[in-house]
mmCIF file with all atom_site columns, N, CA and C in Angstrom:
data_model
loop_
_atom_site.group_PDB
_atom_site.id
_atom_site.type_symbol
_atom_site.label_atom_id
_atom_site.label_alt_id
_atom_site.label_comp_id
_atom_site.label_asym_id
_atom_site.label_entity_id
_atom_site.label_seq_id
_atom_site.pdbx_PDB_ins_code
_atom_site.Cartn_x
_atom_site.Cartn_y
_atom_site.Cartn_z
_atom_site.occupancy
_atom_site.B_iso_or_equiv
_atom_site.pdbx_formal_charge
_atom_site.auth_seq_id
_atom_site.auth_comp_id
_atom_site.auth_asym_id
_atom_site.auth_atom_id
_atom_site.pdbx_PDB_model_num
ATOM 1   N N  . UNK A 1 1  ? -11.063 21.633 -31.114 1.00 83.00 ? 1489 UNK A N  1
ATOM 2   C CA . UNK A 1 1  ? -11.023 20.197 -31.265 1.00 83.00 ? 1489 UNK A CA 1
ATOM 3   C C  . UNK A 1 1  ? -11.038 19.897 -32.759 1.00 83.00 ? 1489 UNK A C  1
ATOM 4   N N  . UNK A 1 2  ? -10.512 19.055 -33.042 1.00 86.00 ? 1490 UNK A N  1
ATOM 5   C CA . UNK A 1 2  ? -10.120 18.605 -34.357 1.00 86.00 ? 1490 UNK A CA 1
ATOM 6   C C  . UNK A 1 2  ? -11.294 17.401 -34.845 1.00 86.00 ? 1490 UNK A C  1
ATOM 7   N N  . UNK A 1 3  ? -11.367 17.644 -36.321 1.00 88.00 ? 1491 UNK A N  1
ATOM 8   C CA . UNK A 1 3  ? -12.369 16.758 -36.460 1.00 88.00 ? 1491 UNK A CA 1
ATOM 9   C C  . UNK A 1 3  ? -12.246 14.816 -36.121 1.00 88.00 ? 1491 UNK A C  1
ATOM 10  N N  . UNK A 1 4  ? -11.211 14.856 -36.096 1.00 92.00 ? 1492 UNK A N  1
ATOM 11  C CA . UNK A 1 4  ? -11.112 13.163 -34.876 1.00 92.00 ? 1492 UNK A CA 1
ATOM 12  C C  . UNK A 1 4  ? -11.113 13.248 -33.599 1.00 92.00 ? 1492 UNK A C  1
ATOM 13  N N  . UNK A 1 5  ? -11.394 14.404 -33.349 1.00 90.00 ? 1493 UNK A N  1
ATOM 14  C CA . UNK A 1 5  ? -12.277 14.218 -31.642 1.00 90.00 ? 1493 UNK A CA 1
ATOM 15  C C  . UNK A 1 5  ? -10.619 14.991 -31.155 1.00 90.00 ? 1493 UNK A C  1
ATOM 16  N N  . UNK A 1 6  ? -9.451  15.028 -31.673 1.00 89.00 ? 1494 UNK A N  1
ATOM 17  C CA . UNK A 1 6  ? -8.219  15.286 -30.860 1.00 89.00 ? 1494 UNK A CA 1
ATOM 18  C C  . UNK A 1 6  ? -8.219  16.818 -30.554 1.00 89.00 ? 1494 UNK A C  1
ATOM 19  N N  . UNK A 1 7  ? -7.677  16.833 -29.177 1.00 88.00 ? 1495 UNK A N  1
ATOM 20  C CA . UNK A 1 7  ? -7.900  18.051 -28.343 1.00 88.00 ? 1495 UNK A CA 1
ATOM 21  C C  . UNK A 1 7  ? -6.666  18.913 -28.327 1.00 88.00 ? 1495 UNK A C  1
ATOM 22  N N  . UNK A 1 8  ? -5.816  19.735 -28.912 1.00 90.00 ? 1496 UNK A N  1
ATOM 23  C CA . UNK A 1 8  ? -4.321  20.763 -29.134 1.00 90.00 ? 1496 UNK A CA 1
ATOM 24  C C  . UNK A 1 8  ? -4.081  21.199 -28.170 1.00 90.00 ? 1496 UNK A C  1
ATOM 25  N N  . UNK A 1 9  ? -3.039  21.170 -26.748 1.00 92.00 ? 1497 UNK A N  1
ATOM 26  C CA . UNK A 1 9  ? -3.352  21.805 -25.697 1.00 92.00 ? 1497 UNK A CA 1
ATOM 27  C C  . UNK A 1 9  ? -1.670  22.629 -25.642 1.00 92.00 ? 1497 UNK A C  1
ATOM 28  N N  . UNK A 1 10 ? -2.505  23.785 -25.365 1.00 94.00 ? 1498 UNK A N  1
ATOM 29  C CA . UNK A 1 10 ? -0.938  24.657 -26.152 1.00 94.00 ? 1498 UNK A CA 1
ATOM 30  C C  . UNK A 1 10 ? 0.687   24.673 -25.250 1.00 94.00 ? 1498 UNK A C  1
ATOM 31  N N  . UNK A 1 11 ? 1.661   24.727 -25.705 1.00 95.00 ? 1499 UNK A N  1
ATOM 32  C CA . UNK A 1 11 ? 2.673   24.388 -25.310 1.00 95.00 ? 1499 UNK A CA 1
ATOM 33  C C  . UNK A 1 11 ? 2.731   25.215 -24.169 1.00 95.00 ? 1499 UNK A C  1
ATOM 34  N N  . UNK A 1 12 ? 2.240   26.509 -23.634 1.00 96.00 ? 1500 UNK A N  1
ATOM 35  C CA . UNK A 1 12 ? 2.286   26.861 -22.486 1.00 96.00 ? 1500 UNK A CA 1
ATOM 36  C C  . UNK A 1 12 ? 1.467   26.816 -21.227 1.00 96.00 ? 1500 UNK A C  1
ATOM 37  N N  . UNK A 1 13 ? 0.282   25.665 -21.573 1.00 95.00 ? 1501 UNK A N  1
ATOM 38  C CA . UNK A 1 13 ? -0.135  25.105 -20.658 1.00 95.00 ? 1501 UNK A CA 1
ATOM 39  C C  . UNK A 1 13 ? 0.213   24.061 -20.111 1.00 95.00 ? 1501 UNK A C  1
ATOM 40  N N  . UNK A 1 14 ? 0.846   23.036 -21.453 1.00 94.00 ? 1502 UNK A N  1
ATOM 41  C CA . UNK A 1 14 ? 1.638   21.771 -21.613 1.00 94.00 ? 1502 UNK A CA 1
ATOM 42  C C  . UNK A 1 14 ? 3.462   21.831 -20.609 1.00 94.00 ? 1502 UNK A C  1
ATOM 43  N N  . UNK A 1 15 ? 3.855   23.109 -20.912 1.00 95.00 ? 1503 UNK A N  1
ATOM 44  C CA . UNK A 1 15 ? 5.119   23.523 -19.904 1.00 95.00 ? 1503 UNK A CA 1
ATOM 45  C C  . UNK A 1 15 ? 4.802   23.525 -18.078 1.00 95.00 ? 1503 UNK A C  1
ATOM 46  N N  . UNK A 1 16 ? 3.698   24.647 -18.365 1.00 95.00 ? 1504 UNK A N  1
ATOM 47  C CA . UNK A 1 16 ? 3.518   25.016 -16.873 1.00 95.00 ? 1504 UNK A CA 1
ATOM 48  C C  . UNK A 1 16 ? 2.515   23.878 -16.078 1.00 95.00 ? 1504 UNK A C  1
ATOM 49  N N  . UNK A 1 17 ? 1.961   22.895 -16.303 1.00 94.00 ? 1505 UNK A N  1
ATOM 50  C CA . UNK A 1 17 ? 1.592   21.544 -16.135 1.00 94.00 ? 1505 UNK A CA 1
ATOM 51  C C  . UNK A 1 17 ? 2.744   20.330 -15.913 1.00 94.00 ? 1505 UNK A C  1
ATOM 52  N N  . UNK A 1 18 ? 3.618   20.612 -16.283 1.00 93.00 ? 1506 UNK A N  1
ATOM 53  C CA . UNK A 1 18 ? 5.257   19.997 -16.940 1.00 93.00 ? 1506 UNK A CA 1
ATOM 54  C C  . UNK A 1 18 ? 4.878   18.383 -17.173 1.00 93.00 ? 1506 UNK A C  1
ATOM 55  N N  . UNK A 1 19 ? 3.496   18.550 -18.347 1.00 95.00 ? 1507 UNK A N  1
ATOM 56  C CA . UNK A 1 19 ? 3.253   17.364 -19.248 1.00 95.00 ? 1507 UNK A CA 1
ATOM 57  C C  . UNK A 1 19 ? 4.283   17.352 -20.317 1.00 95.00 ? 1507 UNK A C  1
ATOM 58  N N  . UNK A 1 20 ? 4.573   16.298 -20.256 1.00 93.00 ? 1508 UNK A N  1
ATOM 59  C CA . UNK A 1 20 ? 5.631   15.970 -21.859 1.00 93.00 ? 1508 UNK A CA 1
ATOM 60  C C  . UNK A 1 20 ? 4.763   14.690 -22.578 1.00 93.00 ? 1508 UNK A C  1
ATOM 61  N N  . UNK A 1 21 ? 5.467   15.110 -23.407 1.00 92.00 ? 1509 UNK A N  1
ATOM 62  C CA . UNK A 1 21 ? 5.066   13.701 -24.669 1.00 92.00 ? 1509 UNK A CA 1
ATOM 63  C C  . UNK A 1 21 ? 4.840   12.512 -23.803 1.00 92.00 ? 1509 UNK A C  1
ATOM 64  N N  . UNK A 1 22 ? 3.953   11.536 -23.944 1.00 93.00 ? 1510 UNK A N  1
ATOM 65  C CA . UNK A 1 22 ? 3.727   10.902 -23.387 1.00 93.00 ? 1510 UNK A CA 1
ATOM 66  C C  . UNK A 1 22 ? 3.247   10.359 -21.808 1.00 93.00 ? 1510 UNK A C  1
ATOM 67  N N  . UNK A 1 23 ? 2.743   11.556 -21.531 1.00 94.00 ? 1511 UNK A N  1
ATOM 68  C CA . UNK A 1 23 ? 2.227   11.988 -19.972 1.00 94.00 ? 1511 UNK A CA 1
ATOM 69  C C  . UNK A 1 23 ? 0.902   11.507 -20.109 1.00 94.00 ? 1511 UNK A C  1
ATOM 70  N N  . UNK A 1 24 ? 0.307   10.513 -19.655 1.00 95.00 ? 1512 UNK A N  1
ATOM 71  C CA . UNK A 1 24 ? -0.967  9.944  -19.442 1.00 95.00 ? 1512 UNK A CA 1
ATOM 72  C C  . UNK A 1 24 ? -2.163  10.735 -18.697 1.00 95.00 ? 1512 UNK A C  1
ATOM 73  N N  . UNK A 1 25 ? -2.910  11.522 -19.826 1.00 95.00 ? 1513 UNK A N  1
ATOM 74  C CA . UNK A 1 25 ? -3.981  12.060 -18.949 1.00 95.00 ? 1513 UNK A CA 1
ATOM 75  C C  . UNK A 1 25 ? -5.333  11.755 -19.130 1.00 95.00 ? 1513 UNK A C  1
ATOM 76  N N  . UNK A 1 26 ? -6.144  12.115 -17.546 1.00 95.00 ? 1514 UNK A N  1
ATOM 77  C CA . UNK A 1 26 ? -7.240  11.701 -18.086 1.00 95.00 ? 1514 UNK A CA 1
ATOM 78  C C  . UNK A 1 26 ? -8.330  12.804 -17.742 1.00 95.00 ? 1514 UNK A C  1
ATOM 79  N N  . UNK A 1 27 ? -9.498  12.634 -18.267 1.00 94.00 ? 1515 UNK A N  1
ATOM 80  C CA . UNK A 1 27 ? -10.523 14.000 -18.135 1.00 94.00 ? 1515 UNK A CA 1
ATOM 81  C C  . UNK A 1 27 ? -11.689 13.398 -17.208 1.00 94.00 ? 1515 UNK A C  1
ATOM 82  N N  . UNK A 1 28 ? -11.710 14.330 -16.255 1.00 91.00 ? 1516 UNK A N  1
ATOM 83  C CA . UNK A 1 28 ? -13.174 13.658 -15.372 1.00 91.00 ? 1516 UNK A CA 1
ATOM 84  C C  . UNK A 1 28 ? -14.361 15.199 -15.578 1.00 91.00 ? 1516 UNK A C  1
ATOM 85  N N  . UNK A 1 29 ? -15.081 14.747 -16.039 1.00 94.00 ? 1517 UNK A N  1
ATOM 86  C CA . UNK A 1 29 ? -16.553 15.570 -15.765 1.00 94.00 ? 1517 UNK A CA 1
ATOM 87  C C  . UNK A 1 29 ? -16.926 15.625 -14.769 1.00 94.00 ? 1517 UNK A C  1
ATOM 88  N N  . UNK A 1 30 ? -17.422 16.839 -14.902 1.00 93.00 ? 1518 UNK A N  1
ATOM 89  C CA . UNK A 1 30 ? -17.857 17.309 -13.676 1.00 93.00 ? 1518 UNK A CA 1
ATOM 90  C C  . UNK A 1 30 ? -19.010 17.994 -14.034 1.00 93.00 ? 1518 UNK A C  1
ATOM 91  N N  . UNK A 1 31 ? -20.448 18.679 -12.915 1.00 96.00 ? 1519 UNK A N  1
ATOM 92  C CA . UNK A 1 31 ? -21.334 19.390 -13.265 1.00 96.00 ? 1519 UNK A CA 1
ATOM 93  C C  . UNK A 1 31 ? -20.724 21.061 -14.044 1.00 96.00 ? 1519 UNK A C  1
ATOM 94  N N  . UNK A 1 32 ? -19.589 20.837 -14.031 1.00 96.00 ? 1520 UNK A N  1
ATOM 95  C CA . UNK A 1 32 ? -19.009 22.255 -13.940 1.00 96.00 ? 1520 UNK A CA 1
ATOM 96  C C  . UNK A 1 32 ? -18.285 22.685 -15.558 1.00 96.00 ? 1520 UNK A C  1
ATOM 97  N N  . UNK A 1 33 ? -18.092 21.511 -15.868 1.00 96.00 ? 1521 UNK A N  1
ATOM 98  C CA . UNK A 1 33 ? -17.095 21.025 -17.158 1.00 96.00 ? 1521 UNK A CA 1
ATOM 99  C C  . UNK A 1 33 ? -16.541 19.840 -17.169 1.00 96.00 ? 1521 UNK A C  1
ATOM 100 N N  . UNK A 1 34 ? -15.580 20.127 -17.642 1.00 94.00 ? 1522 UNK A N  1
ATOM 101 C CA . UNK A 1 34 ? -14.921 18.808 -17.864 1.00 94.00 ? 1522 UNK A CA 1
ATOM 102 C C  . UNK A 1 34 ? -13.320 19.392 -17.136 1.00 94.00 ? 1522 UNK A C  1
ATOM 103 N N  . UNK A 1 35 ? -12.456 18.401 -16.123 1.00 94.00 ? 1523 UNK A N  1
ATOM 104 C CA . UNK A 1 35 ? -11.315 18.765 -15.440 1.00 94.00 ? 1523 UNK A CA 1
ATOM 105 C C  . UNK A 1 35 ? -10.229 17.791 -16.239 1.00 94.00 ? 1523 UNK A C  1
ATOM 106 N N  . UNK A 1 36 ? -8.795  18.440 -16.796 1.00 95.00 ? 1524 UNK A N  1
ATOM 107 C CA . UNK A 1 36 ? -8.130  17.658 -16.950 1.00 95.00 ? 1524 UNK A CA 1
ATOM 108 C C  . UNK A 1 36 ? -7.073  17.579 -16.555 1.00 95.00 ? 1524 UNK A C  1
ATOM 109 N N  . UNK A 1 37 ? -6.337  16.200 -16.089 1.00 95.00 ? 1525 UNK A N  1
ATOM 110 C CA . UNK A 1 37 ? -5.013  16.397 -15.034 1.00 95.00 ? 1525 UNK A CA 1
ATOM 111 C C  . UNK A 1 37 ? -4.351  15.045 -15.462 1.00 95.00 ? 1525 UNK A C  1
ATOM 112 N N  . UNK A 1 38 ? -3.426  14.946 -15.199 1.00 95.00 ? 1526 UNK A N  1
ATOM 113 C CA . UNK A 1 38 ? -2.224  13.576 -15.488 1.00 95.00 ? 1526 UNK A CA 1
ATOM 114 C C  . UNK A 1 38 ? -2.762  12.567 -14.314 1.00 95.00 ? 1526 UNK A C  1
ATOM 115 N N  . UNK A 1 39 ? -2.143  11.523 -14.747 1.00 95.00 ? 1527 UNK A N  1
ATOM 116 C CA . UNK A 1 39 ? -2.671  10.399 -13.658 1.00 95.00 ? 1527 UNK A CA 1
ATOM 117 C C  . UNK A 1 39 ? -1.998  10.812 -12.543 1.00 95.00 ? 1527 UNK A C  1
ATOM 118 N N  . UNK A 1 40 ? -1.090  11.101 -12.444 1.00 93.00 ? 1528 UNK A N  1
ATOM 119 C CA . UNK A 1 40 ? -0.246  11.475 -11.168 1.00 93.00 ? 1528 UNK A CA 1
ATOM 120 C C  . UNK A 1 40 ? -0.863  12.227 -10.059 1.00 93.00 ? 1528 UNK A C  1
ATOM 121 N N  . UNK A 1 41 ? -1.028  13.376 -10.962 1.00 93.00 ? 1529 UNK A N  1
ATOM 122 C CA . UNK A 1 41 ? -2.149  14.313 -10.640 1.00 93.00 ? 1529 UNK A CA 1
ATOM 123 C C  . UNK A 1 41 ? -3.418  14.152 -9.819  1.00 93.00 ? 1529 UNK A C  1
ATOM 124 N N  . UNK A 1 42 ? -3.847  13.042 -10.646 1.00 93.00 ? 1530 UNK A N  1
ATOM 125 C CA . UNK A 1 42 ? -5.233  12.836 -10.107 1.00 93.00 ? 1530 UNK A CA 1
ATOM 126 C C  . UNK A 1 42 ? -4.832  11.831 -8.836  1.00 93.00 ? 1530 UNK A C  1
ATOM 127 N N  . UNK A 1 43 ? -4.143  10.876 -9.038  1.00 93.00 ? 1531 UNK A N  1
ATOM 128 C CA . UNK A 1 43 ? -3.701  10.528 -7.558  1.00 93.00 ? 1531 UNK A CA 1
ATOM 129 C C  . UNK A 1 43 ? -3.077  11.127 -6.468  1.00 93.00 ? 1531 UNK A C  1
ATOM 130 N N  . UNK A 1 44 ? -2.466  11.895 -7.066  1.00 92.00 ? 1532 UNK A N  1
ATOM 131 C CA . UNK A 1 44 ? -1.899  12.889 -5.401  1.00 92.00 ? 1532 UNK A CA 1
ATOM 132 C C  . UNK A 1 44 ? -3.479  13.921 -5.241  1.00 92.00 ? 1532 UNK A C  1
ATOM 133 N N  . UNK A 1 45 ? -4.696  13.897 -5.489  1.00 90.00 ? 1533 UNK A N  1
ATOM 134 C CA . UNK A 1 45 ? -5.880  14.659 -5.368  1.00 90.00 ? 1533 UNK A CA 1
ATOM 135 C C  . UNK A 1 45 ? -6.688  13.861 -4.839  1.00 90.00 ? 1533 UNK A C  1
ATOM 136 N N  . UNK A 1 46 ? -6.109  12.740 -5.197  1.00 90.00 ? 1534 UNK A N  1
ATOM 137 C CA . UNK A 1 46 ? -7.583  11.573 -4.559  1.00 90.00 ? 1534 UNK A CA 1
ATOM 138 C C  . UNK A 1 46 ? -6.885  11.582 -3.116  1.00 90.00 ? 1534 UNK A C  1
ATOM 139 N N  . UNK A 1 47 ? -5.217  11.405 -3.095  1.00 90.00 ? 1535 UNK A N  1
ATOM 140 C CA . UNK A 1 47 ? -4.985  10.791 -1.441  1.00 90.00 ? 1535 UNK A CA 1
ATOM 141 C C  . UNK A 1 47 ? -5.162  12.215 -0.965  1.00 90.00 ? 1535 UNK A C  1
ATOM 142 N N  . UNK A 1 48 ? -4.805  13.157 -1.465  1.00 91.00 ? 1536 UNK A N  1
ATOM 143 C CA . UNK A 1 48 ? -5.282  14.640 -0.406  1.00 91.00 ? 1536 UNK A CA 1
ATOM 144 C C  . UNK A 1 48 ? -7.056  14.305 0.362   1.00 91.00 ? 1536 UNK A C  1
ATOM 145 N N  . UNK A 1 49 ? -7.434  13.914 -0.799  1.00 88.00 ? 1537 UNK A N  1
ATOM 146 C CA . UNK A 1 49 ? -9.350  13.902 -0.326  1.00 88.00 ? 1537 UNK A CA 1
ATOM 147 C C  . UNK A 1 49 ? -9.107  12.809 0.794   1.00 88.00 ? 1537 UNK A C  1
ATOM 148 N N  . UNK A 1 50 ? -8.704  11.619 0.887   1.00 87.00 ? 1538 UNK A N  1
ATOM 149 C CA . UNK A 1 50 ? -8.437  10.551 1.963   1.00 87.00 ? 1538 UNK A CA 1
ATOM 150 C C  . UNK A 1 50 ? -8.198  10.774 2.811   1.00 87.00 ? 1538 UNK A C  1
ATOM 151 N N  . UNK A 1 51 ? -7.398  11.694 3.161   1.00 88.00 ? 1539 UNK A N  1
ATOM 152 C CA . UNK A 1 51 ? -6.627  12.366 4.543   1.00 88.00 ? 1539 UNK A CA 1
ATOM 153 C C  . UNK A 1 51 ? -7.781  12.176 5.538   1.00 88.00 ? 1539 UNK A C  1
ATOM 154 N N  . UNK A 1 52 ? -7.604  10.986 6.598   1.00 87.00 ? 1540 UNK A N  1
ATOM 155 C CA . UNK A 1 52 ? -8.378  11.157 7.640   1.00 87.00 ? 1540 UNK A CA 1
ATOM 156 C C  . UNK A 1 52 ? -9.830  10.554 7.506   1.00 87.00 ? 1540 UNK A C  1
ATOM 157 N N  . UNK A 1 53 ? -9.655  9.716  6.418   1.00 83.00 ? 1541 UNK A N  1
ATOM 158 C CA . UNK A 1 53 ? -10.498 8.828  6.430   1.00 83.00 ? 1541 UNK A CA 1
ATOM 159 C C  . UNK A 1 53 ? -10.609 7.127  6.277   1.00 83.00 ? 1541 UNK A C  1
ATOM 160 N N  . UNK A 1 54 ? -11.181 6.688  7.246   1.00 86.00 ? 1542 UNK A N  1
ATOM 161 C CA . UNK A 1 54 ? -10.389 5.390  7.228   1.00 86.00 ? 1542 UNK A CA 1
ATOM 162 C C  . UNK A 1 54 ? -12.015 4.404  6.444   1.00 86.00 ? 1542 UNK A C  1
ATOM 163 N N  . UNK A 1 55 ? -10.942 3.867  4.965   1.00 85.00 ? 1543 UNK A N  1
ATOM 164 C CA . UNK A 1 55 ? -12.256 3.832  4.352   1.00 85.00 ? 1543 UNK A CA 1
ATOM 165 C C  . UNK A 1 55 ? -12.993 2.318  4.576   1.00 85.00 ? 1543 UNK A C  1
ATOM 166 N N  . UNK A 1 56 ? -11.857 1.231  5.442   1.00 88.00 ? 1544 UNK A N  1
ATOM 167 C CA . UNK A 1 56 ? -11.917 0.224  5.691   1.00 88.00 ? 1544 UNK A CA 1
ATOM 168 C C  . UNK A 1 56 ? -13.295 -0.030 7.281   1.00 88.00 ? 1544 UNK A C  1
ATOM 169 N N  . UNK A 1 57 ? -12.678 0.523  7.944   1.00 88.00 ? 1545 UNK A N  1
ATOM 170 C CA . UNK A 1 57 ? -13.500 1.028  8.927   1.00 88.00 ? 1545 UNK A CA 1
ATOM 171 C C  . UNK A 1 57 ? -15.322 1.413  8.866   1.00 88.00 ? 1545 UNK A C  1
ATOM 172 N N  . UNK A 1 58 ? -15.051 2.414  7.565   1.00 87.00 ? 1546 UNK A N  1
ATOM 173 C CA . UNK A 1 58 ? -16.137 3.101  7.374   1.00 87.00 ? 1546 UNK A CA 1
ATOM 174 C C  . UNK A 1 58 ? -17.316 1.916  6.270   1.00 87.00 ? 1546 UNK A C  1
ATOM 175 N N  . UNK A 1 59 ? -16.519 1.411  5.353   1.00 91.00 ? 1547 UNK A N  1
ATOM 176 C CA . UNK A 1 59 ? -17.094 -0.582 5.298   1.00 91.00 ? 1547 UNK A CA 1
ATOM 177 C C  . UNK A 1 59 ? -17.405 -0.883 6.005   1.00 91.00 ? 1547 UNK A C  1
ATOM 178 N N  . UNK A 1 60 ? -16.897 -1.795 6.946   1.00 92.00 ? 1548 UNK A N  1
ATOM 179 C CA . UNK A 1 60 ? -17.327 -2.131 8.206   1.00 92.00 ? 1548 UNK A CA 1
ATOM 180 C C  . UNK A 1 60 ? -18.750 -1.888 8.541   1.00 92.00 ? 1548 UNK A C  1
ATOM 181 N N  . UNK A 1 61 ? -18.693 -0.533 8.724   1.00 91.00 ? 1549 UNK A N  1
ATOM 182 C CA . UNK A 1 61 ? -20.146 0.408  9.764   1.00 91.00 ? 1549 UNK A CA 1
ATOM 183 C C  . UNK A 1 61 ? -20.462 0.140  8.558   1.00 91.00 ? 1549 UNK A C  1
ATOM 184 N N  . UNK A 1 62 ? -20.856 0.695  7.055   1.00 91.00 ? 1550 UNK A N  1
ATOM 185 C CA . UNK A 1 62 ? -21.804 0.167  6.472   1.00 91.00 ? 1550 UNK A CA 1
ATOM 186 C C  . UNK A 1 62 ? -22.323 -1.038 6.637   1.00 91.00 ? 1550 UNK A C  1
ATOM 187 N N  . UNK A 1 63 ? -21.524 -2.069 6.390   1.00 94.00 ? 1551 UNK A N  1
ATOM 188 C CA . UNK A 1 63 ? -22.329 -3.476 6.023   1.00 94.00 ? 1551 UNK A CA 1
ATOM 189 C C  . UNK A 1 63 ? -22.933 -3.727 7.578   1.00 94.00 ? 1551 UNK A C  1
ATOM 190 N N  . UNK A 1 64 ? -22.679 -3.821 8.464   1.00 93.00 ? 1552 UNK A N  1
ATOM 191 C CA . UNK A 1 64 ? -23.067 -4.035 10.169  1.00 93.00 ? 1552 UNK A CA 1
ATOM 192 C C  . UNK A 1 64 ? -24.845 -2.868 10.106  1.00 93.00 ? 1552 UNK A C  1
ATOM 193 N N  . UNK A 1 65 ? -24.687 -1.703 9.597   1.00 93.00 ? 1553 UNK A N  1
ATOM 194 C CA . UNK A 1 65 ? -25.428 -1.071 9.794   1.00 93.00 ? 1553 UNK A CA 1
ATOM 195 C C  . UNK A 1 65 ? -26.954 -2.056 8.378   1.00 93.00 ? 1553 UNK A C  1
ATOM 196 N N  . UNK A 1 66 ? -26.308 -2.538 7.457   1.00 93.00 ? 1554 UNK A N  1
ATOM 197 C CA . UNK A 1 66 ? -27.059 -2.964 6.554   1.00 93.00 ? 1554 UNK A CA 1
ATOM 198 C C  . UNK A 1 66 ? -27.554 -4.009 7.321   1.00 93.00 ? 1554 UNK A C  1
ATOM 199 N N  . UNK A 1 67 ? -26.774 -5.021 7.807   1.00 92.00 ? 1555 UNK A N  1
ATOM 200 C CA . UNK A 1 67 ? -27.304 -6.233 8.069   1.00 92.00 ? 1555 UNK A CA 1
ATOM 201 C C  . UNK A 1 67 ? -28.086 -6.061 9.295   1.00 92.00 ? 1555 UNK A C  1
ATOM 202 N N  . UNK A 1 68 ? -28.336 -4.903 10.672  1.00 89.00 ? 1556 UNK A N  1
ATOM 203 C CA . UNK A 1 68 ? -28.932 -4.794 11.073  1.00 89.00 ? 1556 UNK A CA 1
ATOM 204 C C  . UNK A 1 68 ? -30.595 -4.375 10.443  1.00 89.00 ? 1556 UNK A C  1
#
């Protein structure tokens, strides 16, 4: 890391990722490190985790279960 905080991420991780110039990424922490992936990325990971969960539904039963 460079002393303005900027992070060099080498052209053959940058290829096999197939980030280009201007590929929007972002870093999520974790207990583990820190994970970094393109927005794209991180959205085709979030709807994989969704699969089969209906999150509207699962609202629902919360607040019903609260207000009981």
């Amino acid at each position: 890391m460079g002393s303005r905080g900027r992070l060099v991420i080498p052209a053959e991780v940058r290829s096999g990722m197939h980030w280009h110039p201007g590929t929007r990424l972002i870093a999520v922490q974790t207990e583990t490190g820190v994970n970094l992936m393109s927005v794209d990325q991180a959205q085709d990971m979030i709807a994989e985790q969704l699969i089969g969960h209906d999150l509207v539904a699962e609202l629902i039963a919360d607040r019903r279960a609260t207000a009981e």
